[in-house]
């Protein structure tokens, strides 16, 4: 599958915290960057997310803001 | 300012393309990763975005999806 | 690729309108439903979107609201 | 009320799962398509969402991505 | 129509700028607050948005971030 | 920090409800308007959100819809 989202960043699952409906997934990107994602618990389970699994963070460009100091 | 968005990634502006209402901004993160952002042209101008400027990509965790191969 | 987004709906491209930065893509789903999407022009071009092409609309569950009459 | 969101799809509530803060609502559209939504539990209660209720899925076009095989 | 979005704020259209695909709409809320919205040009036209028109800004709670000084 | 998000509205925390992963935060803006936000519980804790605290609601323009009666 090829997706229109402009940002597809390869990483590894570092941590998963499950709530009743949503899960918080922390990814580690190469270079030590971390990215945090909130997805449904059902998706986290369907994708078999667990520490160490290789995954991609996928982010639509219109959801990226820019800040300056 | 400290923001609730969990993802604040330091980078540099690599390219800016202006439309009538929106602008597409490409950032380069350390390690060569690129992140693309769509913001309003007014914001791009207000922040003085131009090639080489140091900025942050700011992404709310609920806007990050996860994919597997 | 398998994605955490809960909504992946098969359809066909019905119309594409390009702006300078973004494109508006209208899909037709089975049963005659239409779905409208805004993606970057670069993505529309990268995916080769044109009338009749088979594609999927992908929507994160947290971006779906519910309304009643 | 008439809303700017380009996608307003009629369906029926199929399932509701409540968390502490958010609820996951599964809708069934005509033709058997399913759409999953995450809204606040307060909204799910305010709208009286329960199995069989006729509702609309409302999705802003900028939140619809497109994927190809 | 009653919608799950938790934030529905009454205001008046102050300014509309049209691009090829999207429009930028500035609203004025009571008390002088301003809210800026990006919607498709088609929606801006369908809703007949013009200076002075009474409208509502509608914002899903999961799209509201919080910042501190 | 200066951010591209066009909507930065000053207010006070009125109520915080914590779930396992997400928190619902109600703000009161000047003039009595209320804004509801869903952020991660970790962010709510990191920002020290509690009743009476002065904060800002930050909303990207592309996440603001418009409705008419």
GROMACS .gro file of C-alpha atoms in nm:
model
  414
    1UNK     CA    1   0.000   0.000   0.000
    2UNK     CA    2   0.119   0.350  -0.091
    3UNK     CA    3  -0.040   0.634   0.104
    4UNK     CA    4  -0.088   1.006   0.041
    5UNK     CA    5   0.045   1.096   0.388
    6UNK     CA    6   0.374   1.273   0.323
    7UNK     CA    7   0.544   1.163   0.642
    8UNK     CA    8   0.625   0.794   0.687
    9UNK     CA    9   0.906   0.755   0.941
   10UNK     CA   10   1.063   0.418   1.021
   11UNK     CA   11   1.114   0.329   1.385
   12UNK     CA   12   1.072   0.073   1.661
   13UNK     CA   13   0.808   0.040   1.929
   14UNK     CA   14   0.956   0.146   2.263
   15UNK     CA   15   0.651   0.139   2.488
   16UNK     CA   16   0.276   0.070   2.473
   17UNK     CA   17   0.024   0.182   2.736
   18UNK     CA   18  -0.332   0.055   2.693
   19UNK     CA   19  -0.643   0.239   2.807
   20UNK     CA   20  -0.998   0.110   2.769
   21UNK     CA   21  -1.041   0.255   2.420
   22UNK     CA   22  -0.709   0.414   2.318
   23UNK     CA   23  -0.345   0.313   2.347
   24UNK     CA   24  -0.039   0.534   2.369
   25UNK     CA   25   0.251   0.405   2.163
   26UNK     CA   26   0.603   0.548   2.189
   27UNK     CA   27   0.832   0.489   1.891
   28UNK     CA   28   1.207   0.535   1.871
   29UNK     CA   29   1.338   0.667   1.541
   30UNK     CA   30   1.696   0.631   1.420
   31UNK     CA   31   1.916   0.890   1.591
   32UNK     CA   32   1.727   0.859   1.917
   33UNK     CA   33   1.425   1.076   1.828
   34UNK     CA   34   1.100   0.966   1.991
   35UNK     CA   35   0.751   0.995   1.848
   36UNK     CA   36   0.434   0.941   2.054
   37UNK     CA   37   0.112   0.818   1.893
   38UNK     CA   38  -0.243   0.766   2.017
   39UNK     CA   39  -0.433   0.496   1.829
   40UNK     CA   40  -0.724   0.275   1.926
   41UNK     CA   41  -0.645  -0.023   2.147
   42UNK     CA   42  -0.802  -0.243   1.881
   43UNK     CA   43  -0.550  -0.117   1.624
   44UNK     CA   44  -0.259  -0.164   1.862
   45UNK     CA   45  -0.372  -0.523   1.910
   46UNK     CA   46  -0.444  -0.584   1.540
   47UNK     CA   47  -0.095  -0.464   1.448
   48UNK     CA   48   0.060  -0.674   1.724
   49UNK     CA   49   0.245  -0.375   1.863
   50UNK     CA   50   0.500  -0.473   2.125
   51UNK     CA   51   0.840  -0.349   2.236
   52UNK     CA   52   1.101  -0.384   1.965
   53UNK     CA   53   0.863  -0.428   1.671
   54UNK     CA   54   0.963  -0.240   1.354
   55UNK     CA   55   0.692   0.002   1.248
   56UNK     CA   56   0.633   0.333   1.072
   57UNK     CA   57   0.491   0.656   1.211
   58UNK     CA   58   0.253   0.794   0.947
   59UNK     CA   59   0.157   1.162   0.964
   60UNK     CA   60  -0.051   1.368   0.719
   61UNK     CA   61   0.131   1.691   0.630
   62UNK     CA   62  -0.170   1.905   0.726
   63UNK     CA   63  -0.129   1.779   1.084
   64UNK     CA   64   0.226   1.910   1.120
   65UNK     CA   65   0.262   2.257   1.272
   66UNK     CA   66   0.579   2.464   1.281
   67UNK     CA   67   0.718   2.659   1.574
   68UNK     CA   68   1.013   2.891   1.622
   69UNK     CA   69   1.198   2.989   1.940
   70UNK     CA   70   0.552   2.853   2.574
   71UNK     CA   71   0.514   2.485   2.667
   72UNK     CA   72   0.261   2.288   2.462
   73UNK     CA   73   0.061   1.969   2.518
   74UNK     CA   74   0.161   1.830   2.176
   75UNK     CA   75   0.385   1.533   2.255
   76UNK     CA   76   0.600   1.560   1.944
   77UNK     CA   77   0.828   1.860   1.907
   78UNK     CA   78   1.111   1.780   1.665
   79UNK     CA   79   1.396   2.022   1.597
   80UNK     CA   80   1.493   2.079   1.234
   81UNK     CA   81   1.575   2.328   0.961
   82UNK     CA   82   1.359   2.463   0.680
   83UNK     CA   83   1.467   2.305   0.352
   84UNK     CA   84   1.200   2.434   0.113
   85UNK     CA   85   0.887   2.650   0.113
   86UNK     CA   86   0.621   2.649  -0.161
   87UNK     CA   87   0.347   2.911  -0.133
   88UNK     CA   88  -0.007   2.870  -0.264
   89UNK     CA   89  -0.279   3.134  -0.239
   90UNK     CA   90  -0.393   3.020   0.106
   91UNK     CA   91  -0.159   2.742   0.221
   92UNK     CA   92   0.215   2.683   0.210
   93UNK     CA   93   0.403   2.355   0.199
   94UNK     CA   94   0.712   2.356   0.417
   95UNK     CA   95   0.975   2.081   0.407
   96UNK     CA   96   1.194   2.044   0.715
   97UNK     CA   97   1.515   1.850   0.751
   98UNK     CA   98   1.566   1.677   1.086
   99UNK     CA   99   1.902   1.563   1.223
  100UNK     CA  100   2.003   1.235   1.060
  101UNK     CA  101   1.858   1.339   0.726
  102UNK     CA  102   1.491   1.267   0.797
  103UNK     CA  103   1.249   1.498   0.621
  104UNK     CA  104   0.911   1.617   0.748
  105UNK     CA  105   0.654   1.795   0.530
  106UNK     CA  106   0.404   2.040   0.677
  107UNK     CA  107   0.107   2.232   0.540
  108UNK     CA  108   0.036   2.558   0.720
  109UNK     CA  109  -0.133   2.879   0.614
  110UNK     CA  110   0.071   3.116   0.400
  111UNK     CA  111   0.006   3.384   0.661
  112UNK     CA  112   0.171   3.165   0.927
  113UNK     CA  113   0.467   3.088   0.701
  114UNK     CA  114   0.515   3.462   0.653
  115UNK     CA  115   0.457   3.550   1.019
  116UNK     CA  116   0.721   3.298   1.127
  117UNK     CA  117   0.963   3.424   0.861
  118UNK     CA  118   1.014   3.072   0.727
  119UNK     CA  119   1.298   3.054   0.476
  120UNK     CA  120   1.560   2.802   0.379
  121UNK     CA  121   1.800   2.729   0.662
  122UNK     CA  122   1.588   2.870   0.945
  123UNK     CA  123   1.590   2.660   1.264
  124UNK     CA  124   1.238   2.552   1.357
  125UNK     CA  125   1.039   2.276   1.526
  126UNK     CA  126   0.785   2.039   1.378
  127UNK     CA  127   0.499   2.012   1.630
  128UNK     CA  128   0.261   1.716   1.605
  129UNK     CA  129  -0.025   1.618   1.838
  130UNK     CA  130   0.005   1.248   1.931
  131UNK     CA  131  -0.353   1.177   1.820
  132UNK     CA  132  -0.248   1.270   1.465
  133UNK     CA  133   0.023   1.005   1.445
  134UNK     CA  134  -0.080   0.671   1.292
  135UNK     CA  135   0.125   0.353   1.296
  136UNK     CA  136   0.183   0.116   1.006
  137UNK     CA  137   0.359  -0.217   0.970
  138UNK     CA  138   0.503  -0.385   0.662
  139UNK     CA  139   0.147  -0.207   0.457
  140UNK     CA  140  -0.109  -0.243   0.735
  141UNK     CA  141  -0.215   0.081   0.904
  142UNK     CA  142  -0.367   0.169   1.241
  143UNK     CA  143  -0.633   0.388   1.079
  144UNK     CA  144  -0.961   0.205   1.139
  145UNK     CA  145  -1.135   0.324   0.825
  146UNK     CA  146  -1.005   0.204   0.490
  147UNK     CA  147  -1.279   0.231   0.227
  148UNK     CA  148  -1.235   0.106  -0.128
  149UNK     CA  149  -1.345   0.332  -0.411
  150UNK     CA  150  -1.262   0.492  -0.742
  151UNK     CA  151  -1.135   0.839  -0.824
  152UNK     CA  152  -1.418   1.045  -0.972
  153UNK     CA  153  -1.259   1.389  -0.997
  154UNK     CA  154  -0.933   1.567  -0.915
  155UNK     CA  155  -0.893   1.946  -0.886
  156UNK     CA  156  -0.540   2.075  -0.840
  157UNK     CA  157  -0.446   2.394  -0.656
  158UNK     CA  158  -0.092   2.525  -0.617
  159UNK     CA  159  -0.024   2.322  -0.301
  160UNK     CA  160  -0.329   2.103  -0.236
  161UNK     CA  161  -0.558   1.890  -0.450
  162UNK     CA  162  -0.921   1.801  -0.394
  163UNK     CA  163  -0.998   1.441  -0.481
  164UNK     CA  164  -1.353   1.305  -0.503
  165UNK     CA  165  -1.394   0.928  -0.464
  166UNK     CA  166  -1.695   0.717  -0.544
  167UNK     CA  167  -1.757   0.425  -0.307
  168UNK     CA  168  -1.968   0.119  -0.390
  169UNK     CA  169  -2.337   0.203  -0.356
  170UNK     CA  170  -2.285   0.552  -0.493
  171UNK     CA  171  -2.150   0.719  -0.176
  172UNK     CA  172  -1.898   0.996  -0.240
  173UNK     CA  173  -1.601   1.090  -0.023
  174UNK     CA  174  -1.401   1.411  -0.070
  175UNK     CA  175  -1.034   1.432   0.030
  176UNK     CA  176  -0.778   1.711   0.043
  177UNK     CA  177  -0.420   1.595   0.000
  178UNK     CA  178  -0.108   1.769  -0.127
  179UNK     CA  179  -0.074   1.807  -0.503
  180UNK     CA  180   0.258   1.625  -0.476
  181UNK     CA  181   0.082   1.322  -0.324
  182UNK     CA  182  -0.191   1.329  -0.587
  183UNK     CA  183   0.080   1.323  -0.853
  184UNK     CA  184   0.294   1.059  -0.675
  185UNK     CA  185  -0.007   0.827  -0.650
  186UNK     CA  186  -0.099   0.890  -1.014
  187UNK     CA  187  -0.455   0.982  -0.920
  188UNK     CA  188  -0.679   1.012  -1.222
  189UNK     CA  189  -1.043   0.944  -1.300
  190UNK     CA  190  -1.130   0.577  -1.269
  191UNK     CA  191  -0.826   0.470  -1.065
  192UNK     CA  192  -0.901   0.225  -0.782
  193UNK     CA  193  -0.797   0.367  -0.447
  194UNK     CA  194  -0.879   0.362  -0.076
  195UNK     CA  195  -1.000   0.643   0.145
  196UNK     CA  196  -0.810   0.615   0.474
  197UNK     CA  197  -0.950   0.790   0.782
  198UNK     CA  198  -0.827   0.780   1.143
  199UNK     CA  199  -1.116   0.703   1.379
  200UNK     CA  200  -1.041   1.009   1.594
  201UNK     CA  201  -1.122   1.226   1.290
  202UNK     CA  202  -1.475   1.093   1.252
  203UNK     CA  203  -1.749   1.291   1.427
  204UNK     CA  204  -2.108   1.180   1.474
  205UNK     CA  205  -2.420   1.385   1.421
  206UNK     CA  206  -2.789   1.323   1.475
  207UNK     CA  207  -3.090   1.492   1.316
  208UNK     CA  208  -2.738   2.310   1.087
  209UNK     CA  209  -2.535   2.293   0.766
  210UNK     CA  210  -2.164   2.219   0.810
  211UNK     CA  211  -1.853   2.282   0.600
  212UNK     CA  212  -1.734   1.920   0.643
  213UNK     CA  213  -1.764   1.767   0.296
  214UNK     CA  214  -1.837   1.414   0.412
  215UNK     CA  215  -2.166   1.346   0.589
  216UNK     CA  216  -2.253   0.977   0.562
  217UNK     CA  217  -2.581   0.834   0.690
  218UNK     CA  218  -2.567   0.516   0.895
  219UNK     CA  219  -2.675   0.332   1.207
  220UNK     CA  220  -2.494   0.276   1.536
  221UNK     CA  221  -2.375  -0.083   1.553
  222UNK     CA  222  -2.167  -0.081   1.872
  223UNK     CA  223  -2.052   0.161   2.144
  224UNK     CA  224  -1.759   0.096   2.380
  225UNK     CA  225  -1.708   0.349   2.658
  226UNK     CA  226  -1.374   0.436   2.815
  227UNK     CA  227  -1.327   0.684   3.098
  228UNK     CA  228  -1.291   0.983   2.863
  229UNK     CA  229  -1.350   0.859   2.508
  230UNK     CA  230  -1.595   0.622   2.343
  231UNK     CA  231  -1.550   0.411   2.033
  232UNK     CA  232  -1.857   0.407   1.812
  233UNK     CA  233  -1.897   0.170   1.518
  234UNK     CA  234  -2.146   0.272   1.249
  235UNK     CA  235  -2.290   0.063   0.971
  236UNK     CA  236  -2.345   0.243   0.642
  237UNK     CA  237  -2.581   0.125   0.366
  238UNK     CA  238  -2.419  -0.155   0.167
  239UNK     CA  239  -2.255  -0.300   0.476
  240UNK     CA  240  -1.960  -0.059   0.504
  241UNK     CA  241  -1.847   0.010   0.858
  242UNK     CA  242  -1.702   0.333   0.996
  243UNK     CA  243  -1.535   0.361   1.337
  244UNK     CA  244  -1.534   0.688   1.531
  245UNK     CA  245  -1.371   0.805   1.854
  246UNK     CA  246  -1.562   1.080   2.031
  247UNK     CA  247  -1.578   1.187   2.393
  248UNK     CA  248  -1.793   0.977   2.623
  249UNK     CA  249  -1.984   1.293   2.712
  250UNK     CA  250  -2.074   1.342   2.344
  251UNK     CA  251  -2.177   0.978   2.306
  252UNK     CA  252  -2.408   1.024   2.604
  253UNK     CA  253  -2.537   1.366   2.494
  254UNK     CA  254  -2.632   1.226   2.153
  255UNK     CA  255  -2.794   0.921   2.314
  256UNK     CA  256  -2.590   0.686   2.097
  257UNK     CA  257  -2.711   0.327   2.124
  258UNK     CA  258  -2.735   0.031   1.891
  259UNK     CA  259  -2.969   0.092   1.601
  260UNK     CA  260  -2.985   0.472   1.629
  261UNK     CA  261  -2.974   0.656   1.295
  262UNK     CA  262  -2.679   0.893   1.280
  263UNK     CA  263  -2.431   1.055   1.043
  264UNK     CA  264  -2.055   1.014   1.024
  265UNK     CA  265  -1.910   1.361   0.965
  266UNK     CA  266  -1.555   1.390   0.830
  267UNK     CA  267  -1.361   1.701   0.723
  268UNK     CA  268  -1.208   1.648   0.377
  269UNK     CA  269  -0.859   1.742   0.502
  270UNK     CA  270  -0.873   1.438   0.730
  271UNK     CA  271  -0.921   1.189   0.445
  272UNK     CA  272  -0.605   1.032   0.305
  273UNK     CA  273  -0.581   0.825  -0.011
  274UNK     CA  274  -0.395   0.499  -0.059
  275UNK     CA  275  -0.329   0.275  -0.355
  276UNK     CA  276  -0.240  -0.095  -0.367
  277UNK     CA  277  -2.841   1.859   1.339
  278UNK     CA  278  -2.662   1.793   1.671
  279UNK     CA  279  -2.293   1.708   1.645
  280UNK     CA  280  -2.045   1.525   1.868
  281UNK     CA  281  -1.787   1.806   1.834
  282UNK     CA  282  -1.766   1.961   2.181
  283UNK     CA  283  -1.681   2.311   2.063
  284UNK     CA  284  -1.945   2.507   1.873
  285UNK     CA  285  -1.875   2.879   1.902
  286UNK     CA  286  -2.109   3.144   1.761
  287UNK     CA  287  -1.955   3.425   1.558
  288UNK     CA  288  -1.966   3.634   1.244
  289UNK     CA  289  -1.764   3.608   0.925
  290UNK     CA  290  -1.507   3.888   0.917
  291UNK     CA  291  -1.304   3.796   0.609
  292UNK     CA  292  -1.286   3.526   0.339
  293UNK     CA  293  -0.982   3.463   0.117
  294UNK     CA  294  -1.027   3.210  -0.163
  295UNK     CA  295  -0.752   2.992  -0.307
  296UNK     CA  296  -0.798   2.742  -0.590
  297UNK     CA  297  -0.900   2.458  -0.355
  298UNK     CA  298  -0.918   2.599  -0.001
  299UNK     CA  299  -1.051   2.917   0.155
  300UNK     CA  300  -0.937   3.093   0.469
  301UNK     CA  301  -1.225   3.225   0.676
  302UNK     CA  302  -1.177   3.461   0.971
  303UNK     CA  303  -1.458   3.472   1.227
  304UNK     CA  304  -1.515   3.725   1.501
  305UNK     CA  305  -1.654   3.586   1.826
  306UNK     CA  306  -1.832   3.791   2.092
  307UNK     CA  307  -1.579   3.981   2.301
  308UNK     CA  308  -1.356   4.045   2.001
  309UNK     CA  309  -1.185   3.704   1.983
  310UNK     CA  310  -1.094   3.592   1.633
  311UNK     CA  311  -1.089   3.237   1.499
  312UNK     CA  312  -0.934   3.139   1.164
  313UNK     CA  313  -1.058   2.838   0.968
  314UNK     CA  314  -0.943   2.662   0.652
  315UNK     CA  315  -1.222   2.488   0.463
  316UNK     CA  316  -1.265   2.394   0.099
  317UNK     CA  317  -1.365   2.672  -0.138
  318UNK     CA  318  -1.664   2.460  -0.238
  319UNK     CA  319  -1.783   2.456   0.125
  320UNK     CA  320  -1.731   2.830   0.161
  321UNK     CA  321  -1.945   2.882  -0.147
  322UNK     CA  322  -2.208   2.624  -0.047
  323UNK     CA  323  -2.251   2.793   0.292
  324UNK     CA  324  -2.268   3.136   0.128
  325UNK     CA  325  -1.995   3.269   0.356
  326UNK     CA  326  -1.958   3.645   0.328
  327UNK     CA  327  -1.867   3.928   0.561
  328UNK     CA  328  -2.120   3.971   0.839
  329UNK     CA  329  -2.287   3.631   0.808
  330UNK     CA  330  -2.368   3.462   1.140
  331UNK     CA  331  -2.197   3.124   1.165
  332UNK     CA  332  -2.048   2.877   1.412
  333UNK     CA  333  -1.690   2.761   1.447
  334UNK     CA  334  -1.703   2.384   1.510
  335UNK     CA  335  -1.397   2.215   1.661
  336UNK     CA  336  -1.353   1.852   1.772
  337UNK     CA  337  -1.207   1.839   2.124
  338UNK     CA  338  -0.924   1.609   2.014
  339UNK     CA  339  -0.799   1.892   1.789
  340UNK     CA  340  -0.754   2.139   2.074
  341UNK     CA  341  -0.408   2.156   2.230
  342UNK     CA  342  -0.316   2.336   2.550
  343UNK     CA  343  -0.014   2.557   2.608
  344UNK     CA  344   0.123   2.737   2.911
  345UNK     CA  345   0.355   3.040   2.931
  346UNK     CA  346   0.795   2.974   2.124
  347UNK     CA  347   0.586   3.111   1.835
  348UNK     CA  348   0.364   2.856   1.659
  349UNK     CA  349   0.204   2.835   1.315
  350UNK     CA  350  -0.136   2.747   1.463
  351UNK     CA  351  -0.356   3.048   1.389
  352UNK     CA  352  -0.577   3.013   1.694
  353UNK     CA  353  -0.424   3.073   2.037
  354UNK     CA  354  -0.696   3.164   2.285
  355UNK     CA  355  -0.621   3.263   2.644
  356UNK     CA  356  -0.827   3.102   2.918
  357UNK     CA  357  -0.833   2.927   3.253
  358UNK     CA  358  -0.864   2.559   3.337
  359UNK     CA  359  -1.212   2.491   3.471
  360UNK     CA  360  -1.210   2.111   3.498
  361UNK     CA  361  -0.981   1.814   3.429
  362UNK     CA  362  -1.100   1.453   3.397
  363UNK     CA  363  -0.830   1.187   3.367
  364UNK     CA  364  -0.866   0.857   3.181
  365UNK     CA  365  -0.596   0.591   3.156
  366UNK     CA  366  -0.438   0.746   2.847
  367UNK     CA  367  -0.622   1.071   2.770
  368UNK     CA  368  -0.753   1.360   2.977
  369UNK     CA  369  -1.044   1.591   2.906
  370UNK     CA  370  -0.970   1.951   2.994
  371UNK     CA  371  -1.238   2.222   3.002
  372UNK     CA  372  -1.117   2.581   2.965
  373UNK     CA  373  -1.309   2.898   3.034
  374UNK     CA  374  -1.235   3.186   2.797
  375UNK     CA  375  -1.306   3.553   2.874
  376UNK     CA  376  -1.675   3.628   2.823
  377UNK     CA  377  -1.778   3.289   2.958
  378UNK     CA  378  -1.709   3.080   2.647
  379UNK     CA  379  -1.595   2.725   2.718
  380UNK     CA  380  -1.354   2.515   2.515
  381UNK     CA  381  -1.305   2.140   2.566
  382UNK     CA  382  -0.975   1.970   2.482
  383UNK     CA  383  -0.857   1.609   2.477
  384UNK     CA  384  -0.484   1.570   2.539
  385UNK     CA  385  -0.277   1.284   2.677
  386UNK     CA  386  -0.280   1.238   3.052
  387UNK     CA  387   0.098   1.268   3.043
  388UNK     CA  388   0.068   1.614   2.885
  389UNK     CA  389  -0.194   1.722   3.136
  390UNK     CA  390   0.043   1.619   3.414
  391UNK     CA  391   0.353   1.769   3.250
  392UNK     CA  392   0.177   2.105   3.213
  393UNK     CA  393   0.050   2.088   3.571
  394UNK     CA  394  -0.307   2.150   3.460
  395UNK     CA  395  -0.538   2.217   3.752
  396UNK     CA  396  -0.843   2.429   3.814
  397UNK     CA  397  -0.770   2.799   3.783
  398UNK     CA  398  -0.441   2.768   3.594
  399UNK     CA  399  -0.396   3.021   3.311
  400UNK     CA  400  -0.343   2.846   2.980
  401UNK     CA  401  -0.399   2.881   2.606
  402UNK     CA  402  -0.616   2.673   2.376
  403UNK     CA  403  -0.415   2.619   2.056
  404UNK     CA  404  -0.601   2.513   1.741
  405UNK     CA  405  -0.468   2.468   1.386
  406UNK     CA  406  -0.690   2.655   1.137
  407UNK     CA  407  -0.738   2.342   0.924
  408UNK     CA  408  -0.914   2.181   1.222
  409UNK     CA  409  -1.183   2.449   1.243
  410UNK     CA  410  -1.506   2.378   1.056
  411UNK     CA  411  -1.785   2.627   0.993
  412UNK     CA  412  -2.158   2.567   1.032
  413UNK     CA  413  -2.467   2.775   0.963
  414UNK     CA  414  -2.818   2.748   1.106
   0.00000   0.00000   0.00000
